[in-house]
C-alpha cells in the first residue's frame, strides 16, 4: 500500500488543541488497524525547544533517542503506540541550519539558495524520511502556528507541493479552526473560520476536513453555512466541542463525527471500523471513578498549564490504574517558603516534586520533601525532585548542615548533588545534557523492582547533575535505599525509604513513558499509596 499523508493546520487563534486533534485522529486510525506515525513542524528559529524556558513553550518533551521536542509529541505518544525519534519534530531553525550547512559544504554549488525550492525541499525530505523510517501506513503531520503567520509560509508551501506530488488520493488537509460564541449576538460566528480558510486557499491549499472548535453544538444550519463559504462538504464540517472531563474524550468525539470514516474514504483506505471499547473504559474511570485522591504538585511553573504537562497526565493515568479520580493541587514552592508547609500541604494524599532548573523555589521544595518524609505522606520525586529529596535527607537525617546541589550553591560544605563527570567539559547549552533512554538496574527486594515487576528498565533522562557517590555509604547507613543505578553502578537512578509507606524518587523522567492505556508503574504505585493514605484518615 502507498503511504498516505494527513496534514493538520490551524487557524484563527493558537492553543486550539491542534496537537490533540492530530493525536486523536492517530488513535482512531490505529484502532482501525493502521500503522500511524505523527510528526510536528514548528515555525520558530530555535533548532530544538531544549533551550527554551517552560514560560515560552511549555514542557520540553524528551524522546528515547534523547531528542528534546515540542510537547505535542507527548500527546502523540500518549494517544497512540507510535515510536517517535528526533526526525518527528522539525523546526525552522533546524531546516535553515541544514540548508546553510549544505550551502557551506558546496552541495548547491553554482545555485542561488532560496526558500523555494531549497527550504521547501528540505521540509519535504523530512516527511519522506519519517515515512521511510516509520514504515507507517499513514503519516500525520501537524504544522505549528496559525495560518497567516509569516513564519509558517514555507511549511505550508512545502505541504502544498508535497500533496500535489503524491496525488490527491494519497494526501489530505485537515484544518482546525475556531467558531466563537459571541455573547452580544447570542450566537456562534463563522466569519473567522471563513477568513482563515480563505487564507489557506490563497496559497493553494483547500482543506478537505474542517475541525471546528467551539463551546456549544454546531447546528445543521451553521454547518451548512461553513460548508458553503469554505468549500468543504457538509459532512466534513466537524464539531469539536470543549471536552467536559478529559482530553481523552476527543478521539471518541471525533469518531462520533465520523472523522475516521471520512478520512478512510478520501484516502481510499479499506479498513475495519475502530474498536474503541478499551478507550471507553478509560473514559468511564475518568468520569465516574470509584475513589478520589488529592495530589499536591510542588513546583515553580504552577500557573502555567503546560509546564508540567506529562507529569499531570501521568498522575491521571496512575489514577485510572487505581480507578481513582485525582484532584491535582498545584502548589507554588515559594508559597511554602513564605508560609511553611503545614497549612498548604495538609490533607493531601501524596506530594510530587517534578523536574526543574534554577534556584527559585528550591527551599520550598526541600520543605515539601521533609513534610512528606516526616508525616509519612507518599512522595514521588522526579529528576530535580530526587535531588531535592537527597538534599533534605542529608540535612535532616545525616545532619549535614548546608547540604546542597552544585547547581544552586557551588561552595556549599556538602555537595550531595554534584555535576556529572561527563558534564564538566560541556560548554554549549543546546542538546548537551544526559538525554534520552538509558538502562537502570533495580535492586532485588526493592519496592521499585516490585512495582516494575522487573530488574532491568529503560527510562528517559534530561539532567546535568547527579547524586554524589562520596555520600552513598552514609546515606545507606542512615536508611536510604539506592534501589536503581546505571548498570555499572556508577550513577544513582532511584532512591526509596523502606520505613515509609511510599517515598520514591528517580533521576529519570517516568512521566514521558506513561499512557492512559499503559499507566507507568511508579505513578500507579504512587496513586495507590496516596489513596491508601487518604483512606486511613
Ligand atoms: N536541574 C537538574 C539537573 O540538571 C534537574 C534536571 C531536571 O529536573 N530535569 O540535574
XYZ file of C-alpha atoms and ligand atoms in Angstrom:
547
model
C 0.000 0.000 0.000
C 1.137 3.562 -0.692
C 1.867 5.679 2.329
C -0.956 8.157 2.962
C -0.414 11.634 4.345
C -2.598 13.833 6.534
C -1.619 17.444 7.157
C -3.117 19.265 10.121
C -3.066 23.075 10.102
C -4.636 25.576 12.473
C -6.489 28.834 12.001
C -7.828 31.896 13.831
C -6.004 31.514 17.163
C -3.331 29.328 18.705
C -3.980 26.891 21.563
C -6.914 25.273 19.760
C -5.696 21.791 20.562
C -4.362 21.003 17.102
C -1.925 18.560 18.648
C -4.733 16.773 20.459
C -6.776 16.642 17.265
C -3.847 15.204 15.304
C -3.156 12.684 18.080
C -6.848 11.710 18.279
C -7.010 11.094 14.541
C -3.949 8.893 15.125
C -5.799 6.961 17.848
C -8.777 6.295 15.586
C -6.697 5.200 12.604
C -4.511 2.983 14.778
C -7.626 1.325 16.143
C -8.686 0.653 12.583
C -5.569 -1.477 12.298
C -3.389 1.073 10.512
C 0.192 1.836 11.445
C 0.475 5.561 12.069
C 3.335 7.995 12.523
C 2.946 11.548 13.757
C 5.284 14.470 13.298
C 5.296 18.146 14.201
C 6.688 21.110 12.287
C 7.402 24.203 14.374
C 7.990 27.500 12.619
C 10.365 29.066 15.193
C 14.101 29.529 14.744
C 15.357 27.563 17.761
C 16.982 24.396 16.432
C 15.000 22.472 19.041
C 12.925 23.606 22.046
C 15.532 22.253 24.518
C 16.901 25.682 25.404
C 13.506 27.352 25.850
C 12.015 28.073 29.272
C 8.649 26.492 30.045
C 7.372 30.083 30.201
C 7.988 30.285 26.477
C 6.848 26.990 25.187
C 5.543 24.716 27.915
C 7.240 21.465 28.756
C 10.171 20.090 26.784
C 9.250 16.522 25.891
C 12.124 14.037 25.677
C 12.186 11.010 23.361
C 14.019 7.686 23.689
C 16.790 8.884 21.379
C 17.336 11.968 23.539
C 15.640 14.463 21.228
C 14.236 17.443 23.117
C 10.941 18.157 21.427
C 7.672 20.043 21.432
C 5.091 18.918 23.974
C 2.679 17.874 21.232
C 4.913 14.844 20.698
C 3.864 13.862 24.202
C 0.245 13.789 23.041
C 1.242 11.705 20.018
C 2.957 9.101 22.196
C 0.196 9.051 24.810
C -2.639 8.688 22.296
C -1.002 6.091 20.063
C 1.635 3.386 20.181
C 3.856 5.024 17.575
C 7.568 5.308 18.301
C 8.952 8.776 17.766
C 12.502 9.888 17.115
C 14.276 13.174 16.508
C 13.032 13.023 12.921
C 9.472 13.601 14.148
C 9.961 17.211 15.246
C 11.291 19.765 12.789
C 11.752 23.470 13.489
C 12.515 26.255 11.019
C 15.825 26.648 12.838
C 16.764 23.045 12.020
C 15.650 23.427 8.396
C 17.719 26.573 7.889
C 20.707 25.112 9.737
C 20.688 22.055 7.444
C 20.322 24.141 4.297
C 23.039 26.589 5.317
C 25.388 23.739 6.252
C 24.721 22.187 2.835
C 25.414 25.513 1.171
C 28.744 25.840 3.012
C 29.623 22.269 2.088
C 29.097 23.197 -1.550
C 26.080 20.988 -2.194
C 24.246 23.663 -4.185
C 27.385 24.878 -5.956
C 26.583 27.481 -8.604
C 22.988 27.981 -7.474
C 21.228 30.772 -5.607
C 19.922 29.180 -2.412
C 16.278 30.179 -1.860
C 13.215 29.472 0.272
C 11.605 27.836 -2.762
C 12.897 25.252 -3.634
C 15.727 24.708 -1.116
C 13.935 25.289 2.180
C 10.710 23.671 0.939
C 12.613 20.652 -0.413
C 14.351 20.212 2.926
C 10.941 20.221 4.653
C 9.524 17.694 2.186
C 12.545 15.456 2.665
C 11.656 15.238 6.345
C 8.138 13.995 5.547
C 9.654 11.292 3.338
C 12.248 10.396 5.977
C 9.547 9.882 8.593
C 7.516 7.772 6.167
C 10.573 5.623 5.364
C 11.740 5.259 8.952
C 8.330 4.512 10.465
C 7.036 2.348 7.599
C 3.658 3.753 8.597
C 0.505 3.403 6.529
C -0.452 6.948 7.436
C 1.878 9.829 8.319
C 0.128 12.659 10.170
C 1.992 15.962 10.074
C 0.936 18.864 12.264
C 2.048 22.347 11.295
C 2.575 24.546 14.357
C 1.418 28.146 14.480
C -1.613 29.745 12.859
C -2.437 30.220 9.193
C -1.397 33.703 8.153
C 1.810 33.767 10.218
C 4.806 34.820 8.120
C 6.932 32.112 9.746
C 4.625 29.296 8.716
C 4.558 30.035 4.989
C 7.474 27.813 3.872
C 5.897 24.844 5.688
C 2.503 25.439 4.052
C 4.116 25.823 0.633
C 6.077 22.611 1.220
C 2.996 20.558 2.118
C 1.048 22.010 -0.805
C 3.782 20.860 -3.196
C 4.065 17.525 -1.417
C 0.334 16.787 -1.733
C 0.441 17.650 -5.421
C 3.365 15.296 -5.876
C 1.814 12.258 -4.142
C -1.630 12.847 -5.642
C -4.963 13.626 -4.096
C -5.996 10.133 -3.036
C -2.839 9.940 -1.018
C -2.866 13.208 0.902
C -5.428 15.340 2.628
C -5.629 18.525 4.638
C -7.384 18.904 7.975
C -7.816 22.478 9.180
C -8.557 23.059 12.864
C -10.398 26.313 13.341
C -12.336 28.295 15.916
C -16.037 29.094 15.920
C -16.505 31.550 18.794
C -19.735 32.229 20.643
C -20.378 35.970 20.687
C -22.432 36.836 23.715
C -23.825 40.144 22.444
C -25.188 38.397 19.357
C -26.156 35.264 21.234
C -24.725 33.024 18.523
C -21.726 31.159 17.161
C -19.876 33.074 14.467
C -18.315 31.519 11.369
C -16.500 34.540 9.896
C -13.087 33.859 11.468
C -13.257 30.332 10.040
C -14.190 31.630 6.592
C -11.264 34.047 6.675
C -8.742 31.510 7.830
C -9.814 29.051 5.126
C -9.604 31.876 2.576
C -6.002 32.452 3.709
C -5.216 28.796 3.107
C -6.863 28.776 -0.307
C -4.857 31.869 -1.274
C -1.716 29.778 -1.044
C -3.235 26.842 -2.838
C -4.453 24.604 -0.027
C -8.123 23.650 0.107
C -8.883 21.787 3.320
C -10.789 18.519 2.982
C -11.949 18.475 6.588
C -12.672 21.394 8.915
C -12.490 20.627 12.607
C -14.417 23.420 14.323
C -13.520 24.107 17.930
C -16.498 25.520 19.784
C -18.004 25.644 23.247
C -21.503 24.535 22.219
C -23.006 22.362 19.487
C -22.714 23.384 15.838
C -26.214 23.063 14.442
C -27.087 21.963 10.924
C -27.541 25.483 9.557
C -24.144 26.582 10.783
C -22.510 23.503 9.335
C -24.165 24.230 6.017
C -23.040 27.838 6.100
C -19.437 26.856 6.842
C -19.616 24.236 4.113
C -20.856 26.746 1.548
C -18.424 29.533 2.359
C -15.396 27.320 2.876
C -15.903 24.893 0.006
C -15.921 21.810 2.234
C -18.654 19.113 2.056
C -21.082 19.487 4.932
C -20.299 16.057 6.396
C -16.659 17.122 6.622
C -17.511 20.120 8.813
C -16.719 18.588 12.179
C -17.814 19.767 15.585
C -15.091 19.536 18.228
C -16.650 20.898 21.391
C -14.694 21.658 24.566
C -14.472 18.381 26.471
C -16.405 18.020 29.716
C -13.986 15.857 31.664
C -10.849 14.798 29.901
C -8.764 15.293 26.780
C -9.017 11.538 26.236
C -12.635 12.073 25.178
C -11.500 13.753 21.950
C -10.979 10.545 19.907
C -14.471 9.365 20.841
C -15.919 12.750 19.929
C -14.223 12.692 16.538
C -15.401 9.131 15.994
C -18.998 10.205 16.634
C -18.499 12.878 13.979
C -17.208 10.134 11.634
C -13.841 11.802 11.029
C -12.053 8.488 10.607
C -14.694 7.301 8.155
C -14.293 10.445 6.027
C -10.505 10.133 6.107
C -10.599 6.473 5.060
C -12.992 7.269 2.232
C -10.895 10.157 0.915
C -7.619 8.272 1.189
C -9.123 5.053 -0.228
C -8.294 3.070 2.903
C -10.332 -0.102 3.075
C -10.055 -0.967 6.773
C -12.425 -2.161 9.523
C -14.169 0.179 11.977
C -12.239 1.316 15.038
C -12.962 -0.714 18.163
C -12.741 1.838 20.968
C -14.118 -0.300 23.818
C -10.916 -0.135 25.888
C -10.782 3.625 25.370
C -14.397 3.946 26.551
C -13.488 2.047 29.715
C -10.666 4.549 30.387
C -13.134 7.413 29.968
C -15.575 5.678 32.314
C -12.888 5.576 35.003
C -12.077 9.228 34.368
C -15.673 10.397 34.525
C -17.039 8.200 37.307
C -14.147 6.826 39.346
C -14.768 4.614 42.372
C -12.330 6.557 44.553
C -10.883 10.028 44.865
C -7.486 11.342 45.870
C -5.738 14.724 46.140
C -2.174 15.062 44.941
C -0.015 18.136 45.502
C 2.481 19.049 42.782
C 5.094 21.397 44.210
C 6.838 23.394 41.509
C 7.695 26.840 40.290
C 5.779 26.963 36.997
C 2.497 26.277 38.728
C 0.488 28.971 36.941
C 1.399 27.614 33.522
C -0.956 24.998 32.144
C 1.665 23.304 30.024
C 4.891 23.393 32.033
C 4.340 20.013 33.717
C 2.057 18.541 31.058
C 3.386 14.983 31.048
C 3.557 14.914 34.845
C -0.115 15.873 35.182
C -1.087 13.332 32.540
C 0.925 10.544 34.170
C -0.756 11.322 37.527
C -4.146 10.990 35.839
C -3.059 7.663 34.270
C -1.982 6.473 37.725
C -5.499 7.381 38.820
C -7.052 5.338 36.009
C -4.958 2.343 37.100
C -6.421 2.651 40.621
C -9.947 3.625 39.499
C -9.230 6.871 41.311
C -10.209 10.367 40.277
C -7.287 12.679 41.015
C -7.602 16.272 42.086
C -4.254 17.872 41.309
C -3.428 20.676 43.738
C -0.811 22.955 42.204
C 1.447 24.286 44.927
C 3.873 27.151 44.378
C 7.142 26.218 46.128
C 7.715 29.870 47.010
C 4.427 29.953 48.918
C 5.747 27.126 51.111
C 8.878 29.189 51.739
C 6.683 32.054 52.944
C 4.018 30.193 54.926
C 5.674 26.913 55.886
C 4.428 23.538 54.614
C 1.857 22.579 57.252
C -1.199 24.548 56.190
C -0.552 24.244 52.449
C 0.234 20.525 52.335
C -2.263 19.316 54.931
C -4.874 16.868 53.694
C -3.028 15.764 50.572
C -2.845 12.065 49.744
C 0.533 12.446 48.060
C 3.197 15.011 47.236
C 5.098 15.133 43.960
C 8.113 17.304 43.194
C 8.738 17.403 39.428
C 11.873 18.259 37.440
C 13.266 21.730 37.151
C 16.209 24.032 36.713
C 17.364 27.108 38.591
C 17.300 28.104 42.225
C 13.933 29.771 42.654
C 11.648 27.800 44.966
C 14.266 25.191 45.884
C 13.967 25.662 49.659
C 10.170 25.338 49.422
C 10.569 22.035 47.589
C 13.010 20.831 50.244
C 10.446 21.727 52.927
C 7.795 19.761 50.993
C 10.036 16.664 50.812
C 10.686 16.922 54.537
C 6.994 17.279 55.288
C 6.257 14.158 53.210
C 9.035 12.128 54.822
C 8.217 13.077 58.402
C 4.442 12.823 58.083
C 4.572 9.570 56.104
C 2.779 11.165 53.158
C 3.536 9.328 49.870
C 6.245 11.188 47.926
C 7.314 10.907 44.325
C 10.328 12.931 43.201
C 11.188 13.289 39.535
C 14.720 14.267 38.497
C 15.159 17.526 40.460
C 12.581 16.004 42.848
C 15.066 13.202 43.595
C 17.944 15.626 44.083
C 15.733 17.643 46.462
C 14.866 14.513 48.480
C 18.573 13.685 48.841
C 19.473 17.215 49.962
C 16.662 17.097 52.521
C 17.700 13.655 53.817
C 21.313 14.824 54.055
C 20.387 17.936 56.017
C 17.725 16.482 58.332
C 18.720 12.859 58.908
C 22.505 12.954 58.476
C 22.816 16.468 59.913
C 25.000 17.549 57.004
C 24.476 21.213 57.598
C 24.207 23.280 54.434
C 23.930 20.197 52.195
C 23.108 21.359 48.688
C 23.457 20.841 44.972
C 26.343 22.245 42.999
C 23.734 23.725 40.648
C 22.438 26.081 43.342
C 25.329 26.656 45.758
C 28.686 25.581 44.419
C 30.536 26.487 47.640
C 28.187 24.564 49.956
C 30.001 22.454 52.610
C 28.263 19.250 51.445
C 27.567 18.911 47.745
C 25.402 15.814 47.941
C 24.331 16.564 44.364
C 27.236 17.247 42.025
C 27.845 17.922 38.362
C 28.177 14.655 36.413
C 31.768 13.940 35.424
C 30.791 13.849 31.737
C 29.206 17.311 32.042
C 32.359 19.041 33.305
C 33.722 19.609 29.817
C 30.413 20.746 28.304
C 30.487 24.347 27.097
C 27.441 24.578 24.821
C 23.897 24.576 26.208
C 21.842 23.038 23.378
C 21.336 19.251 23.447
C 24.233 18.589 25.830
C 22.576 17.173 28.951
C 22.459 13.458 29.731
C 19.500 12.779 27.476
C 17.183 10.009 26.415
C 16.605 6.384 27.241
C 19.199 4.696 29.456
C 19.256 1.404 31.277
C 18.592 1.257 35.007
C 19.155 -1.855 37.122
C 16.886 -2.371 40.075
C 17.804 -3.887 43.410
C 16.334 -7.265 44.373
C 13.691 -6.923 47.042
C 13.238 -3.188 46.499
C 9.857 -1.531 46.169
C 10.944 -0.328 42.733
C 11.560 -3.881 41.488
C 8.210 -4.932 42.906
C 6.334 -2.109 41.195
C 8.041 -2.602 37.830
C 7.971 -6.389 38.075
C 11.457 -6.330 36.502
C 15.122 -5.837 37.354
C 16.142 -4.005 34.211
C 14.191 -0.991 32.966
C 14.779 1.777 30.436
C 13.770 5.317 31.238
C 14.263 8.742 29.683
C 16.639 11.315 31.119
C 17.352 15.028 30.949
C 19.804 16.302 33.558
C 23.331 17.561 34.234
C 23.670 16.804 37.961
C 23.755 13.530 39.881
C 23.921 12.101 43.397
C 27.466 12.465 44.751
C 28.765 8.924 45.390
C 31.084 10.124 48.162
C 27.941 10.233 50.311
C 26.390 6.945 49.277
C 27.558 4.826 52.225
C 26.494 7.400 54.797
C 23.043 7.698 53.230
C 22.670 3.910 53.111
C 23.727 3.547 56.738
C 21.005 6.072 57.649
C 18.309 4.040 55.894
C 18.105 5.300 52.304
C 17.976 2.525 49.711
C 19.550 3.171 46.323
C 17.178 0.897 44.506
C 18.192 1.760 40.958
C 21.551 2.539 39.383
C 23.155 2.535 35.946
C 24.428 -0.979 35.019
C 27.986 -0.092 36.149
C 26.557 1.067 39.482
C 28.101 4.486 38.974
C 25.061 6.688 38.812
C 22.109 6.714 41.193
C 18.834 6.397 39.304
C 16.269 5.603 42.009
C 16.038 6.038 45.760
C 13.489 4.847 48.283
C 12.890 4.841 52.033
C 11.732 1.441 53.295
C 10.412 2.768 56.623
C 7.900 4.940 54.790
C 4.657 3.857 53.061
C 5.853 5.307 49.747
C 8.889 7.513 49.391
C 10.429 7.103 45.972
C 12.356 9.400 43.703
C 14.134 8.909 40.413
C 16.769 10.733 38.435
C 14.874 9.957 35.217
C 11.504 11.121 33.921
C 8.956 8.282 34.113
C 6.195 10.733 33.120
C 7.359 10.552 29.497
C 6.527 6.851 29.224
C 3.053 6.815 30.731
C -0.078 6.388 28.610
C -3.739 6.209 29.635
C -3.809 2.607 28.411
C -0.364 1.836 29.929
C -0.043 3.774 33.191
C 3.541 3.971 34.424
C 4.251 1.595 37.363
C 5.743 4.327 39.571
C 2.701 6.559 39.098
C 0.384 3.604 39.591
C 2.138 2.754 42.867
C 2.218 6.398 43.975
C -1.504 6.991 43.435
C -2.324 3.634 45.055
C -0.314 4.639 48.140
C -1.847 8.127 48.158
C -5.313 6.634 48.067
C -4.448 4.348 51.000
C -3.098 7.358 52.906
C -6.304 9.366 52.398
C -8.431 6.422 53.456
C -6.529 5.919 56.638
C -7.719 9.322 57.933
N 18.475 20.737 37.187
C 18.716 19.371 37.487
C 19.846 18.777 36.659
O 20.214 19.308 35.649
C 17.460 18.547 37.302
C 17.006 18.485 35.886
C 15.585 18.040 35.743
O 14.828 18.005 36.707
N 15.195 17.712 34.538
O 20.372 17.754 37.001
